[in-house]
mmCIF file of C-alpha atoms in Angstrom:
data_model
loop_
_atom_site.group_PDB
_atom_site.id
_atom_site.type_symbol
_atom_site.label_atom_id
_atom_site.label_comp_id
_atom_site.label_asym_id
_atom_site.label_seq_id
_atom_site.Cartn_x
_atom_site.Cartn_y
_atom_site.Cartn_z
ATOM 1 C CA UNK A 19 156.293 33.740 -97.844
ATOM 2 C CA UNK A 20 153.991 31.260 -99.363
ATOM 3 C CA UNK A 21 155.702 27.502 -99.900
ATOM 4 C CA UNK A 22 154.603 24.526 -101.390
ATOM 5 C CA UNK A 23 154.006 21.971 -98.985
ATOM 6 C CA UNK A 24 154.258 17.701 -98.603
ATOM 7 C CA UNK A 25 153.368 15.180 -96.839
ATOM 8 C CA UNK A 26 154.332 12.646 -95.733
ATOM 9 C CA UNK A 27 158.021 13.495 -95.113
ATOM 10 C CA UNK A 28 159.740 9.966 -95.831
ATOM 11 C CA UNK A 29 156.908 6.894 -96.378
ATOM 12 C CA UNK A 30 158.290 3.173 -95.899
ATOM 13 C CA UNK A 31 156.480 0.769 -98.150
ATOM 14 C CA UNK A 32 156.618 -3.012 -99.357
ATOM 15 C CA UNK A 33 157.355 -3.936 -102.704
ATOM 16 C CA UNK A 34 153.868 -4.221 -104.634
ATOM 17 C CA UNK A 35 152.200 -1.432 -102.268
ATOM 18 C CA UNK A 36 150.352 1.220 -103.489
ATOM 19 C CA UNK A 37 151.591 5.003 -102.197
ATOM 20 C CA UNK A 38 149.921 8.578 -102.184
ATOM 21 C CA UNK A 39 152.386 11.477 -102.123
ATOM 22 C CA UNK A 40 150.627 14.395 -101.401
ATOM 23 C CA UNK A 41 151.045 18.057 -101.882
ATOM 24 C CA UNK A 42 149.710 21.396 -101.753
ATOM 25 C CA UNK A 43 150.806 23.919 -104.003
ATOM 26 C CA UNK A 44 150.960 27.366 -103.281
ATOM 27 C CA UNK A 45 147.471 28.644 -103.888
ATOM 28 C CA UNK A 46 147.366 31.217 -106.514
ATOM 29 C CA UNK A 47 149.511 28.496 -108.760
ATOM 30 C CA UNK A 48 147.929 26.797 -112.102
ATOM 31 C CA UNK A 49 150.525 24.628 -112.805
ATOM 32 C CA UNK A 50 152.094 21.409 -110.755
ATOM 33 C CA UNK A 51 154.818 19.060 -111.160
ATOM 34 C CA UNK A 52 156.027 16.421 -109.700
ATOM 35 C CA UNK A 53 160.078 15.592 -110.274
ATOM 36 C CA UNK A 54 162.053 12.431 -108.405
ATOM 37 C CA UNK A 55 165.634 12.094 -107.583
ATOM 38 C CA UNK A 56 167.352 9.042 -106.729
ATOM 39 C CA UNK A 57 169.687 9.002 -104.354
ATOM 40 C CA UNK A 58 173.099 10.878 -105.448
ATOM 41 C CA UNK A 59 171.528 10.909 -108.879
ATOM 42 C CA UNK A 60 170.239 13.693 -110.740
ATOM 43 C CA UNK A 61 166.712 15.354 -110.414
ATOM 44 C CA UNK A 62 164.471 13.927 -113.011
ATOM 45 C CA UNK A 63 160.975 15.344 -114.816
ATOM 46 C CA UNK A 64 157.489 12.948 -114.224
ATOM 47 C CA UNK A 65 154.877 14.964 -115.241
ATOM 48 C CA UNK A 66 153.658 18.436 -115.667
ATOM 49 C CA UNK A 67 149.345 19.381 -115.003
ATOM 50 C CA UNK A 68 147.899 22.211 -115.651
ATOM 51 C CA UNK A 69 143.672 22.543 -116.275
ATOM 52 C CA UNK A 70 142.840 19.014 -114.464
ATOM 53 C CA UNK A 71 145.437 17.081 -117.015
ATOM 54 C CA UNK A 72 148.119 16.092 -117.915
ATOM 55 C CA UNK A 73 150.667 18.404 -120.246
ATOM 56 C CA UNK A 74 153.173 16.170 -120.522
ATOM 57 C CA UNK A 75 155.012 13.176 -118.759
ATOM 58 C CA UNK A 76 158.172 11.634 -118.732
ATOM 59 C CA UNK A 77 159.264 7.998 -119.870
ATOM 60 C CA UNK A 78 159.488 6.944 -115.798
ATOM 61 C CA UNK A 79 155.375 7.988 -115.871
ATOM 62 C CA UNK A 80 154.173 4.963 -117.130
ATOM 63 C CA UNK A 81 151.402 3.282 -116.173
ATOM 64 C CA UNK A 82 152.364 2.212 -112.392
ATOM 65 C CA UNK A 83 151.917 6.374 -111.792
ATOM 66 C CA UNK A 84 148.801 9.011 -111.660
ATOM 67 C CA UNK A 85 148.474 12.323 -110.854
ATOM 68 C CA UNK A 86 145.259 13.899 -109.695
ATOM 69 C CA UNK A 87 144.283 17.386 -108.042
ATOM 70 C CA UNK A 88 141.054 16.092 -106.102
ATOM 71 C CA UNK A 89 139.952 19.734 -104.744
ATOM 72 C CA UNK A 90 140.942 23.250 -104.986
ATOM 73 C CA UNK A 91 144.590 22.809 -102.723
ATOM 74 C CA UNK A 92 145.939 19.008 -102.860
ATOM 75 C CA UNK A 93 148.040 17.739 -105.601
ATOM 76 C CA UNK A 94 148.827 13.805 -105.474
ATOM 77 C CA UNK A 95 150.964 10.675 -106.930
ATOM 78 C CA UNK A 96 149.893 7.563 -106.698
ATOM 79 C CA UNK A 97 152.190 4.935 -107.701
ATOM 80 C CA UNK A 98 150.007 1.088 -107.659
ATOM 81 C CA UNK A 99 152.199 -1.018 -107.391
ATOM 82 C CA UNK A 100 155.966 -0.023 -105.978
ATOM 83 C CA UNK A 101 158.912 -1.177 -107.163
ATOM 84 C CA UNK A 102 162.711 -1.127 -105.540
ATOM 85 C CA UNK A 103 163.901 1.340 -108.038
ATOM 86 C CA UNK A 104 160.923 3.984 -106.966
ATOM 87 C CA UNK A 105 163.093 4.770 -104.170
ATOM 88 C CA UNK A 106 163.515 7.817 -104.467
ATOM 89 C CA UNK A 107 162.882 11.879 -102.881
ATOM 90 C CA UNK A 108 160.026 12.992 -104.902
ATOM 91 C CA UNK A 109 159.340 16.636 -105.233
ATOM 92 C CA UNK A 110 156.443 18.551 -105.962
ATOM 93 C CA UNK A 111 156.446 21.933 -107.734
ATOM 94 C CA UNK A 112 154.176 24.725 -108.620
ATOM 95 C CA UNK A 113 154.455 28.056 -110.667
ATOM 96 C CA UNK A 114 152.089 30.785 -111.596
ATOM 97 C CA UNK A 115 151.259 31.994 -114.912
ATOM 98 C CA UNK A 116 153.203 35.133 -114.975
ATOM 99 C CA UNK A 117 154.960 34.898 -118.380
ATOM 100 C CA UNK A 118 154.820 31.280 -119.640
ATOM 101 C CA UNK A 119 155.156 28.156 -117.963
ATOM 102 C CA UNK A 120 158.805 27.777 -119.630
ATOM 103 C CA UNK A 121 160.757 30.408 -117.954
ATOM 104 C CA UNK A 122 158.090 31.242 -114.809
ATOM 105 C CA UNK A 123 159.899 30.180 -111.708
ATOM 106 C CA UNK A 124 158.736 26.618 -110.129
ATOM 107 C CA UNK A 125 158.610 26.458 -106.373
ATOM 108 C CA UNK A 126 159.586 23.365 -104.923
ATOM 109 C CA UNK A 127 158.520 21.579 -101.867
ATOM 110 C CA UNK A 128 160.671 19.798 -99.838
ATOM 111 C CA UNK A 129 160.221 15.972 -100.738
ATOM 112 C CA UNK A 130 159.098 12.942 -99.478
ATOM 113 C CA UNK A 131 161.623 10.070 -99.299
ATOM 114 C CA UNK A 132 159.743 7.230 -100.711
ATOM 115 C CA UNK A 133 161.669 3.851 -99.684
ATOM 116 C CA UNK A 134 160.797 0.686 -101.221
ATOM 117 C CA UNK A 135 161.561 -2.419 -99.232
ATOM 118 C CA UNK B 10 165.662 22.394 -124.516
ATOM 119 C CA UNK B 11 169.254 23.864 -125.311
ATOM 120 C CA UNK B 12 172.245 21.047 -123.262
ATOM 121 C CA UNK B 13 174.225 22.405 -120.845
ATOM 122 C CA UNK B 14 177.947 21.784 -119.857
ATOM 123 C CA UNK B 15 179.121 23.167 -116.478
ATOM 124 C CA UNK B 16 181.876 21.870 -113.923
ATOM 125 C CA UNK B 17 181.197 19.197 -111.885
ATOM 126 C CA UNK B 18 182.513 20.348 -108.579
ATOM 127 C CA UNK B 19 184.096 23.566 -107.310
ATOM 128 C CA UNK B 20 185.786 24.873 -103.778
ATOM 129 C CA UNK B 21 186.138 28.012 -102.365
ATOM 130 C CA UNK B 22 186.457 29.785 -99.039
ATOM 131 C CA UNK B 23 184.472 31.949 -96.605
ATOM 132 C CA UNK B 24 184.275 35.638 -97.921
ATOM 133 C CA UNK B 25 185.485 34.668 -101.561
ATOM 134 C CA UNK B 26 183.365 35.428 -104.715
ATOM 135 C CA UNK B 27 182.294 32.393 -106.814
ATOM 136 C CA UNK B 28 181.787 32.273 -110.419
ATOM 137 C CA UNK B 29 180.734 29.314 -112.190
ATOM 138 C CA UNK B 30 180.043 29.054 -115.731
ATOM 139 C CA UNK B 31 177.448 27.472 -117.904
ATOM 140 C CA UNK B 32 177.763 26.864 -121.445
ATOM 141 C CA UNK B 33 174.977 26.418 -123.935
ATOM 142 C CA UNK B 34 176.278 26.480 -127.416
ATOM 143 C CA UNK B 35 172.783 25.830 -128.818
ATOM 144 C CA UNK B 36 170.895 28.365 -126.785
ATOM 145 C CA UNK B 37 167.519 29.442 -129.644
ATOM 146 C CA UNK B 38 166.447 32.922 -129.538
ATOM 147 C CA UNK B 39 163.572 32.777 -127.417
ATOM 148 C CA UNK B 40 165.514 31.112 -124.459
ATOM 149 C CA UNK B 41 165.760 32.410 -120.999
ATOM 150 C CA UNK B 42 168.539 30.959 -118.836
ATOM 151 C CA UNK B 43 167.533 29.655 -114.812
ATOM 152 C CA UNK B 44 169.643 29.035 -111.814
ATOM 153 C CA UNK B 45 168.145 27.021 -108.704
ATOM 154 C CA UNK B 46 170.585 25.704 -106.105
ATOM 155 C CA UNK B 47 170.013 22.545 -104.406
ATOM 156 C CA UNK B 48 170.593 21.879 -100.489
ATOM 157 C CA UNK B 49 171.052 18.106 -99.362
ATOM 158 C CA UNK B 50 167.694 16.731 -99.101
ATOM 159 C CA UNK B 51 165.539 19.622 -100.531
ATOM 160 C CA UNK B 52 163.863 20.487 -103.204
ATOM 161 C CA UNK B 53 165.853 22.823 -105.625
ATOM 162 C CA UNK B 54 165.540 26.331 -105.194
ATOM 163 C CA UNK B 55 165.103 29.140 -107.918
ATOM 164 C CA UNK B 56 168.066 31.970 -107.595
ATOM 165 C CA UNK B 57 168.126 33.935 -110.682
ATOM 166 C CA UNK B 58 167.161 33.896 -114.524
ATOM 167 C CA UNK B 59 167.922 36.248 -117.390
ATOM 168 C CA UNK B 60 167.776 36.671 -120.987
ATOM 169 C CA UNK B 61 170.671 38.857 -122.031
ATOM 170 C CA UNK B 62 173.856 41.328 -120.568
ATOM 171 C CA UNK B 63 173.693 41.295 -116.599
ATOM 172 C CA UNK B 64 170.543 40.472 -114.193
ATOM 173 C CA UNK B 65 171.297 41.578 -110.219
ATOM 174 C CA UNK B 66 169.285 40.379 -107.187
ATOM 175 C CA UNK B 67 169.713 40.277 -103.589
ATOM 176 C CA UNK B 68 171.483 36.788 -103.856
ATOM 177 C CA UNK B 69 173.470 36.736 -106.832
ATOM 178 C CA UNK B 70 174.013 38.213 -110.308
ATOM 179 C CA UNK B 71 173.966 36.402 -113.913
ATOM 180 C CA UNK B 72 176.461 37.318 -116.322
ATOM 181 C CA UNK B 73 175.418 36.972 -120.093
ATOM 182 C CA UNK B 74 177.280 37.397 -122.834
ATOM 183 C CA UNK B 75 176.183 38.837 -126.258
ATOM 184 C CA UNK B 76 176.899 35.768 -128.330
ATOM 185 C CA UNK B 77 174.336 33.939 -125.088
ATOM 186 C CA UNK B 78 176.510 31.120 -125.305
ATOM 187 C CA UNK B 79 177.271 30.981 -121.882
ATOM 188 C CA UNK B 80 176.564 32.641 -118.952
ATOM 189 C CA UNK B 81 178.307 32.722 -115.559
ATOM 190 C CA UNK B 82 176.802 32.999 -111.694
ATOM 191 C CA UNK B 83 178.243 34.948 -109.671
ATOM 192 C CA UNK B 84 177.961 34.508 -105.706
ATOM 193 C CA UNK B 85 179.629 37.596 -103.504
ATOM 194 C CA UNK B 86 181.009 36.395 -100.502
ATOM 195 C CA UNK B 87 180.139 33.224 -100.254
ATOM 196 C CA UNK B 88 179.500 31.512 -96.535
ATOM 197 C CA UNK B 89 179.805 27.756 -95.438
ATOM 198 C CA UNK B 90 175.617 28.120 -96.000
ATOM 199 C CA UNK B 91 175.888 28.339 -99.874
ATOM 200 C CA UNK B 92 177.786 24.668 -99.905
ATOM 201 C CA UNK B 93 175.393 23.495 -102.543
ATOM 202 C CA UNK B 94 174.612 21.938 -105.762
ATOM 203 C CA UNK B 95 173.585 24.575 -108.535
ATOM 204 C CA UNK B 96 172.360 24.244 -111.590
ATOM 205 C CA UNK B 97 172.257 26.065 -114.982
ATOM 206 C CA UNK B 98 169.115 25.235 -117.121
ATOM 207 C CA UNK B 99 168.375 26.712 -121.096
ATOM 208 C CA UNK B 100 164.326 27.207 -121.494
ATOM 209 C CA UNK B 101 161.957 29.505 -123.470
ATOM 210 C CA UNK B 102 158.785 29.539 -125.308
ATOM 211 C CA UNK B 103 158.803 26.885 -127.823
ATOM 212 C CA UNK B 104 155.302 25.521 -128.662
ATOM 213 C CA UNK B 105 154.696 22.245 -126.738
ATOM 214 C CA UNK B 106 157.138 23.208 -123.405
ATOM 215 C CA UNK B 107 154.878 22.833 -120.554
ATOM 216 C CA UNK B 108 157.475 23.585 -118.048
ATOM 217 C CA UNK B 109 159.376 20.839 -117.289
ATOM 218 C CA UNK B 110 162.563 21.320 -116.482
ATOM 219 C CA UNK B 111 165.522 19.182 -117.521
ATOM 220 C CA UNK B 112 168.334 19.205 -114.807
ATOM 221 C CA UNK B 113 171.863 17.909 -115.764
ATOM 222 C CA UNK B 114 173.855 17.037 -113.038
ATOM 223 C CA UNK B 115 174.996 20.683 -111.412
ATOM 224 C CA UNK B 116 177.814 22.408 -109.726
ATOM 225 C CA UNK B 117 178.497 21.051 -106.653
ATOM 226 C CA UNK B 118 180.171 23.626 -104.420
ATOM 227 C CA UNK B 119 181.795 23.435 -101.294
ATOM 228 C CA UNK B 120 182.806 26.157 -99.173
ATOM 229 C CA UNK B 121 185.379 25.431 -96.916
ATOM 230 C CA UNK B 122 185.641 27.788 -93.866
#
């Protein structure tokens, strides 16, 4: 069964560091997200992309974040400049267009544990 | 998105059926209703979605309701395996959703053996 993919599985950075999460979606998939969760805490929307932009992000997207889909498989987050609070499992997601992107099932990968020293 | 209300935390034993139930009060017309479960340290995982009466798969089944108000999961036979979070989430076709999908805080059930 195709999955969605990430890498790396937990990334240690310093404070002010720049980090690239990485994904690949499951291939026939048009549309990627990427959602956090902080530890014990609930699991929280960052943006959605579908065409090469972005469809909508969240109030934690600001400008520290950016998403980009550099060739045909790998979806990424960059984050410039980490913070403490950006610790966090961040999970990637894809779905298909089979009805609409509101009630299609997402497929999650399985996280990368970004901690922030 | 319709808010969702659904218990915090439930038990239950090996072999028991588990219900929980969801309740979205404001649930429009053109919403579908989605359950994903959640396993420490993954990502959450789809299990089943409906619109209306009952929806069966090979994992659980989804009771709705007429009035769509709420709607209840149903696990048969549960194992120490399905110990989990799950959540309910309220979604349909409204110009502007892209997708994203706005999880409250879940059913966390334990299955004690």
């Amino acid at each position: 069964e195709p999955e969605v993919t990430q890498t790396p599985s937990h990334q240690v950075t310093q404070m002010g560091q720049e980090v690239i999460l990485r994904c690949v979606p499951i291939s026939n998939h048009l549309y990627f997200y990427w959602y956090r969760q902080i530890l014990g805490q609930k699991v929280e929307f960052l943006v959605s992309f579908y065409n090469n932009e972005i469809s909508e992000k969240s109030e934690i997207f600001d400008d520290q974040f950016s998403v980009e889909r550099p060739d045909g498989s790998n979806f990424t987050l960059k984050i410039r400049s980490t913070k403490l609070e950006d610790s966090a499992m961040y999970f990637c997601a894809s779905s298909e267009p089979v009805r609409s992107p509101t009630t299609d099932t997402q497929y999650f990968g399985p996280g990368t544990r970004l901690t922030v020293l | 998105l319709a808010k969702t209300t659904q218990p915090i935390s439930m038990d239950s034993y090996e072999g028991q059926e588990v219900n929980i139930t969801c309740s979205h009060n404001n649930i429009a017309t053109n919403d579908y209703i989605t359950w994903y479960q959640q396993f420490p340290s993954q990502g959450p995982r789809f299990i089943i979605q409906g619109y209306k009466t009952k929806v069966t798969n090979e994992v659980a089944s989804l009771f709705i309701p007429a009035d769509r108000k709420s709607s209840t999961l149903s696990l048969p036979r549960v194992s120490l395996s399905d110990t989990a979070v799950y959540y309910c989430l309220v979604g349909g076709d409204s110009s502007g959703n892209t997708g994203k999908l706005i999880f409250g805080q879940g059913t966390t059930l334990q299955v004690k053996p």
